[in-house]
């Protein structure tokens, strides 16, 4: 699915990723762990081509994506969420989801608000997303007025509307109450998609996946389930 080979990235004299290589398999969930500055977010930015790479290769579905414009990467099926939520606070929950859909010409449906697209053709899928993400009861509320946990769920619903093949999640449960953490975990498990997430919440990670990759100073120093990671001496020195 996603094959990364010998990836290197520096900012000046600071090495952020060093000879990073890993294969992320179809339909699996992976958690990236590591201290702040270990290279996790930089890796996400490089996969999405928001940052250029110094050298190395990235292949997604057997296609080289190095140097590809971010919107082309997205069109291939890679969806990225950010730690800082990117919602439209003045629009309702349902309208935020609605805008995530693409029409047959591959343009965003912002045109719908000007009478150039038909909302009913998307309504069934929107309704299903609202139910799946437990947002049906607040669908007409403004995004700015729902709880932070619900805003995280809304971000997930928007990602699901894009019909991705690979989902990159940046701290999906940071600052979220346990009720919403459990909901997010269950939703991700049921997707049957390739998911890579950055997260520090150990309980959430243990419940979600056995595929944990631990980074330190831009290199993989441990991989396996959370208990294996936790007991690794290098990880204990670097993080725990």
mmCIF file of C-alpha atoms in Angstrom:
data_model
loop_
_atom_site.group_PDB
_atom_site.id
_atom_site.type_symbol
_atom_site.label_atom_id
_atom_site.label_comp_id
_atom_site.label_asym_id
_atom_site.label_seq_id
_atom_site.Cartn_x
_atom_site.Cartn_y
_atom_site.Cartn_z
ATOM 1 C CA UNK A 1 0.000 0.000 0.000
ATOM 2 C CA UNK A 2 2.511 2.637 1.194
ATOM 3 C CA UNK A 3 6.205 1.830 0.864
ATOM 4 C CA UNK A 4 8.768 4.283 2.226
ATOM 5 C CA UNK A 5 12.424 3.672 1.468
ATOM 6 C CA UNK A 6 15.486 5.442 2.862
ATOM 7 C CA UNK A 7 13.722 8.746 3.538
ATOM 8 C CA UNK A 8 15.844 11.654 4.764
ATOM 9 C CA UNK A 9 14.820 15.147 5.821
ATOM 10 C CA UNK A 10 16.736 17.934 7.536
ATOM 11 C CA UNK A 11 15.992 21.522 8.474
ATOM 12 C CA UNK A 12 19.373 23.176 8.250
ATOM 13 C CA UNK A 13 21.688 21.171 10.491
ATOM 14 C CA UNK A 14 18.800 19.492 12.321
ATOM 15 C CA UNK A 15 18.162 15.957 11.067
ATOM 16 C CA UNK A 16 14.441 15.191 11.389
ATOM 17 C CA UNK A 17 14.197 11.894 9.465
ATOM 18 C CA UNK A 18 17.195 9.633 8.904
ATOM 19 C CA UNK A 19 17.067 6.669 6.516
ATOM 20 C CA UNK A 20 13.432 6.020 7.405
ATOM 21 C CA UNK A 21 12.090 2.875 5.746
ATOM 22 C CA UNK A 22 8.796 1.108 6.405
ATOM 23 C CA UNK A 23 5.988 -0.692 4.566
ATOM 24 C CA UNK A 24 2.419 0.090 5.632
ATOM 25 C CA UNK A 25 0.118 -2.732 4.527
ATOM 26 C CA UNK A 26 -3.392 -2.590 3.110
ATOM 27 C CA UNK A 27 -6.185 -2.534 5.700
ATOM 28 C CA UNK A 28 -3.934 -2.267 8.758
ATOM 29 C CA UNK A 29 -3.909 0.378 11.493
ATOM 30 C CA UNK A 30 -0.550 1.795 12.588
ATOM 31 C CA UNK A 31 0.357 4.098 15.464
ATOM 32 C CA UNK A 32 3.409 6.348 15.324
ATOM 33 C CA UNK A 33 4.816 7.181 18.730
ATOM 34 C CA UNK A 34 7.773 9.218 19.914
ATOM 35 C CA UNK A 35 8.687 12.383 21.739
ATOM 36 C CA UNK A 36 7.917 15.776 20.241
ATOM 37 C CA UNK A 37 10.423 16.458 17.483
ATOM 38 C CA UNK A 38 11.022 12.779 16.699
ATOM 39 C CA UNK A 39 9.850 13.190 13.084
ATOM 40 C CA UNK A 40 6.246 11.980 13.190
ATOM 41 C CA UNK A 41 4.490 15.090 11.880
ATOM 42 C CA UNK A 42 7.283 15.742 9.395
ATOM 43 C CA UNK A 43 6.697 12.246 8.002
ATOM 44 C CA UNK A 44 2.988 13.041 7.549
ATOM 45 C CA UNK A 45 3.838 16.321 5.830
ATOM 46 C CA UNK A 46 6.204 14.554 3.440
ATOM 47 C CA UNK A 47 3.700 11.798 2.592
ATOM 48 C CA UNK A 48 1.138 14.474 1.716
ATOM 49 C CA UNK A 49 3.824 16.476 -0.146
ATOM 50 C CA UNK A 50 3.359 19.512 2.051
ATOM 51 C CA UNK A 51 7.127 19.295 2.566
ATOM 52 C CA UNK A 52 9.840 18.337 0.076
ATOM 53 C CA UNK A 53 12.077 15.397 0.934
ATOM 54 C CA UNK A 54 15.879 15.628 0.839
ATOM 55 C CA UNK A 55 16.130 12.147 -0.676
ATOM 56 C CA UNK A 56 14.414 8.782 -0.568
ATOM 57 C CA UNK A 57 11.342 7.216 -2.149
ATOM 58 C CA UNK A 58 7.654 6.926 -1.324
ATOM 59 C CA UNK A 59 5.356 4.663 -3.349
ATOM 60 C CA UNK A 60 1.595 4.612 -2.815
ATOM 61 C CA UNK A 61 -0.259 1.788 -4.574
ATOM 62 C CA UNK A 62 2.939 1.195 -6.587
ATOM 63 C CA UNK A 63 3.065 4.812 -7.778
ATOM 64 C CA UNK A 64 5.894 7.186 -6.901
ATOM 65 C CA UNK A 65 4.409 10.229 -5.157
ATOM 66 C CA UNK A 66 7.606 12.174 -4.439
ATOM 67 C CA UNK A 67 7.215 15.701 -5.817
ATOM 68 C CA UNK A 68 3.539 15.245 -6.628
ATOM 69 C CA UNK A 69 1.345 18.291 -5.771
ATOM 70 C CA UNK A 70 -0.674 17.804 -2.547
ATOM 71 C CA UNK A 71 -4.022 17.892 -4.364
ATOM 72 C CA UNK A 72 -2.840 15.117 -6.690
ATOM 73 C CA UNK A 73 -1.775 13.044 -3.691
ATOM 74 C CA UNK A 74 -5.250 13.546 -2.233
ATOM 75 C CA UNK A 75 -6.852 12.465 -5.506
ATOM 76 C CA UNK A 76 -4.918 9.191 -5.297
ATOM 77 C CA UNK A 77 -6.753 8.445 -2.054
ATOM 78 C CA UNK A 78 -4.577 9.832 0.745
ATOM 79 C CA UNK A 79 -6.537 11.840 3.310
ATOM 80 C CA UNK A 80 -4.890 13.855 6.093
ATOM 81 C CA UNK A 81 -6.343 15.324 9.272
ATOM 82 C CA UNK A 82 -4.532 17.854 11.418
ATOM 83 C CA UNK A 83 -4.034 18.330 15.154
ATOM 84 C CA UNK A 84 -5.574 21.780 14.791
ATOM 85 C CA UNK A 85 -9.127 21.164 13.603
ATOM 86 C CA UNK A 86 -9.935 22.587 10.168
ATOM 87 C CA UNK A 87 -13.688 22.941 10.337
ATOM 88 C CA UNK A 88 -15.886 25.800 9.166
ATOM 89 C CA UNK A 89 -17.192 26.946 12.567
ATOM 90 C CA UNK A 90 -19.990 29.127 11.193
ATOM 91 C CA UNK A 91 -21.563 26.236 9.254
ATOM 92 C CA UNK A 92 -23.660 23.411 10.658
ATOM 93 C CA UNK A 93 -22.323 19.927 11.254
ATOM 94 C CA UNK A 94 -24.231 18.572 8.264
ATOM 95 C CA UNK A 95 -22.994 21.344 5.964
ATOM 96 C CA UNK A 96 -19.379 20.723 6.977
ATOM 97 C CA UNK A 97 -19.811 17.101 5.901
ATOM 98 C CA UNK A 98 -21.682 18.131 2.754
ATOM 99 C CA UNK A 99 -18.787 20.306 1.599
ATOM 100 C CA UNK A 100 -16.402 17.366 1.856
ATOM 101 C CA UNK A 101 -18.087 15.492 -0.973
ATOM 102 C CA UNK A 102 -16.903 15.864 -4.555
ATOM 103 C CA UNK A 103 -19.127 15.993 -7.577
ATOM 104 C CA UNK A 104 -18.513 14.064 -10.778
ATOM 105 C CA UNK A 105 -16.239 16.768 -12.160
ATOM 106 C CA UNK A 106 -13.991 16.320 -9.081
ATOM 107 C CA UNK A 107 -14.723 19.800 -7.752
ATOM 108 C CA UNK A 108 -15.733 20.635 -4.217
ATOM 109 C CA UNK A 109 -19.447 21.074 -3.724
ATOM 110 C CA UNK A 110 -19.158 24.642 -2.522
ATOM 111 C CA UNK A 111 -20.936 25.228 -5.838
ATOM 112 C CA UNK A 112 -24.010 23.717 -4.202
ATOM 113 C CA UNK A 113 -24.560 26.891 -2.224
ATOM 114 C CA UNK A 114 -24.880 28.763 -5.501
ATOM 115 C CA UNK A 115 -27.389 26.377 -7.037
ATOM 116 C CA UNK A 116 -24.991 24.411 -9.228
ATOM 117 C CA UNK A 117 -25.188 21.054 -7.466
ATOM 118 C CA UNK A 118 -27.938 18.866 -6.145
ATOM 119 C CA UNK A 119 -27.782 18.017 -2.463
ATOM 120 C CA UNK A 120 -30.253 15.087 -2.409
ATOM 121 C CA UNK A 121 -27.898 12.789 -4.322
ATOM 122 C CA UNK A 122 -25.499 12.919 -1.344
ATOM 123 C CA UNK A 123 -28.080 12.925 1.431
ATOM 124 C CA UNK A 124 -28.167 9.168 2.037
ATOM 125 C CA UNK A 125 -24.421 8.953 2.538
ATOM 126 C CA UNK A 126 -24.429 12.098 4.689
ATOM 127 C CA UNK A 127 -27.115 10.588 6.894
ATOM 128 C CA UNK A 128 -25.116 7.378 7.251
ATOM 129 C CA UNK A 129 -21.985 9.313 8.211
ATOM 130 C CA UNK A 130 -23.938 11.255 10.837
ATOM 131 C CA UNK A 131 -25.142 7.985 12.357
ATOM 132 C CA UNK A 132 -21.732 6.296 12.159
ATOM 133 C CA UNK A 133 -20.017 9.214 13.912
ATOM 134 C CA UNK A 134 -22.791 9.706 16.508
ATOM 135 C CA UNK A 135 -23.491 13.240 15.268
ATOM 136 C CA UNK A 136 -27.081 12.811 14.099
ATOM 137 C CA UNK A 137 -28.479 14.536 17.202
ATOM 138 C CA UNK A 138 -26.355 17.660 16.599
ATOM 139 C CA UNK A 139 -26.416 17.710 12.793
ATOM 140 C CA UNK A 140 -28.037 21.165 12.624
ATOM 141 C CA UNK A 141 -25.808 22.707 15.301
ATOM 142 C CA UNK A 142 -23.013 25.034 14.241
ATOM 143 C CA UNK A 143 -19.629 23.331 14.310
ATOM 144 C CA UNK A 144 -18.360 25.920 16.794
ATOM 145 C CA UNK A 145 -21.131 25.066 19.266
ATOM 146 C CA UNK A 146 -20.598 21.316 19.619
ATOM 147 C CA UNK A 147 -18.159 19.772 22.102
ATOM 148 C CA UNK A 148 -14.480 19.267 21.306
ATOM 149 C CA UNK A 149 -14.978 15.499 21.185
ATOM 150 C CA UNK A 150 -17.822 15.969 18.708
ATOM 151 C CA UNK A 151 -15.618 18.265 16.632
ATOM 152 C CA UNK A 152 -13.053 15.452 16.457
ATOM 153 C CA UNK A 153 -15.819 13.102 15.297
ATOM 154 C CA UNK A 154 -16.871 15.675 12.700
ATOM 155 C CA UNK A 155 -13.311 15.816 11.385
ATOM 156 C CA UNK A 156 -13.460 12.036 11.041
ATOM 157 C CA UNK A 157 -16.809 12.205 9.214
ATOM 158 C CA UNK A 158 -15.344 14.716 6.764
ATOM 159 C CA UNK A 159 -12.397 12.406 6.112
ATOM 160 C CA UNK A 160 -14.764 9.482 5.525
ATOM 161 C CA UNK A 161 -16.729 11.556 3.012
ATOM 162 C CA UNK A 162 -13.594 11.745 0.862
ATOM 163 C CA UNK A 163 -13.596 7.958 0.319
ATOM 164 C CA UNK A 164 -9.885 7.589 1.088
ATOM 165 C CA UNK A 165 -7.593 4.557 0.770
ATOM 166 C CA UNK A 166 -5.055 5.827 3.306
ATOM 167 C CA UNK A 167 -5.943 7.992 6.295
ATOM 168 C CA UNK A 168 -3.319 10.000 8.201
ATOM 169 C CA UNK A 169 -4.611 11.072 11.622
ATOM 170 C CA UNK A 170 -2.717 13.601 13.738
ATOM 171 C CA UNK A 171 -3.567 13.060 17.429
ATOM 172 C CA UNK A 172 -7.229 12.088 16.913
ATOM 173 C CA UNK A 173 -8.023 11.768 20.644
ATOM 174 C CA UNK A 174 -5.775 14.427 22.167
ATOM 175 C CA UNK A 175 -7.802 16.301 24.801
ATOM 176 C CA UNK A 176 -10.869 14.135 24.166
ATOM 177 C CA UNK A 177 -13.021 12.610 26.916
ATOM 178 C CA UNK A 178 -13.102 8.821 27.263
ATOM 179 C CA UNK A 179 -16.637 8.573 25.809
ATOM 180 C CA UNK A 180 -15.470 10.045 22.516
ATOM 181 C CA UNK A 181 -12.154 8.150 22.559
ATOM 182 C CA UNK A 182 -14.079 4.876 22.610
ATOM 183 C CA UNK A 183 -16.350 6.045 19.795
ATOM 184 C CA UNK A 184 -13.397 7.088 17.643
ATOM 185 C CA UNK A 185 -11.610 3.788 18.305
ATOM 186 C CA UNK A 186 -14.666 1.767 17.291
ATOM 187 C CA UNK A 187 -15.176 3.808 14.120
ATOM 188 C CA UNK A 188 -11.552 3.341 13.039
ATOM 189 C CA UNK A 189 -11.682 -0.415 13.665
ATOM 190 C CA UNK A 190 -14.762 -0.764 11.459
ATOM 191 C CA UNK A 191 -13.322 1.154 8.499
ATOM 192 C CA UNK A 192 -11.192 -1.683 7.086
ATOM 193 C CA UNK A 193 -8.880 0.949 5.631
ATOM 194 C CA UNK A 194 -5.169 1.639 5.965
ATOM 195 C CA UNK A 195 -4.763 4.117 8.810
ATOM 196 C CA UNK A 196 -1.612 5.711 10.205
ATOM 197 C CA UNK A 197 -2.042 7.836 13.302
ATOM 198 C CA UNK A 198 0.129 9.938 15.559
ATOM 199 C CA UNK A 199 -0.999 9.547 19.146
ATOM 200 C CA UNK A 200 0.339 9.671 22.716
ATOM 201 C CA UNK A 201 -2.626 8.104 24.513
ATOM 202 C CA UNK A 202 -1.396 4.628 25.479
ATOM 203 C CA UNK A 203 -4.813 3.239 26.413
ATOM 204 C CA UNK A 204 -6.260 4.303 23.065
ATOM 205 C CA UNK A 205 -3.356 2.772 21.134
ATOM 206 C CA UNK A 206 -3.485 -0.536 23.032
ATOM 207 C CA UNK A 207 -7.188 -0.857 22.274
ATOM 208 C CA UNK A 208 -6.794 0.034 18.610
ATOM 209 C CA UNK A 209 -3.719 -1.669 17.167
ATOM 210 C CA UNK A 210 -0.762 -3.995 17.674
ATOM 211 C CA UNK A 211 1.226 -2.159 14.994
ATOM 212 C CA UNK A 212 3.153 0.522 16.873
ATOM 213 C CA UNK A 213 6.204 2.214 15.363
ATOM 214 C CA UNK A 214 8.376 4.236 17.749
ATOM 215 C CA UNK A 215 10.562 7.036 16.405
ATOM 216 C CA UNK A 216 13.496 8.754 18.080
ATOM 217 C CA UNK A 217 15.467 11.479 16.348
ATOM 218 C CA UNK A 218 13.990 10.519 12.999
ATOM 219 C CA UNK A 219 14.766 6.808 13.209
ATOM 220 C CA UNK A 220 12.685 3.736 14.054
ATOM 221 C CA UNK A 221 14.053 2.308 17.301
ATOM 222 C CA UNK A 222 11.236 -0.137 18.117
ATOM 223 C CA UNK A 223 8.121 -1.693 16.617
ATOM 224 C CA UNK A 224 5.451 -4.154 17.727
ATOM 225 C CA UNK A 225 2.516 -3.955 20.127
ATOM 226 C CA UNK A 226 2.415 -1.326 22.859
ATOM 227 C CA UNK A 227 3.691 -3.642 25.604
ATOM 228 C CA UNK A 228 6.694 -4.573 23.448
ATOM 229 C CA UNK A 229 7.372 -0.899 22.819
ATOM 230 C CA UNK A 230 6.948 0.015 26.481
ATOM 231 C CA UNK A 231 9.468 -2.595 27.651
ATOM 232 C CA UNK A 232 12.113 -1.619 25.082
ATOM 233 C CA UNK A 233 15.154 -0.063 26.872
ATOM 234 C CA UNK A 234 15.771 2.447 24.072
ATOM 235 C CA UNK A 235 12.151 3.604 24.219
ATOM 236 C CA UNK A 236 12.291 3.921 27.999
ATOM 237 C CA UNK A 237 15.359 6.096 27.713
ATOM 238 C CA UNK A 238 13.925 8.254 24.925
ATOM 239 C CA UNK A 239 10.319 8.620 26.034
ATOM 240 C CA UNK A 240 8.951 6.679 28.992
#
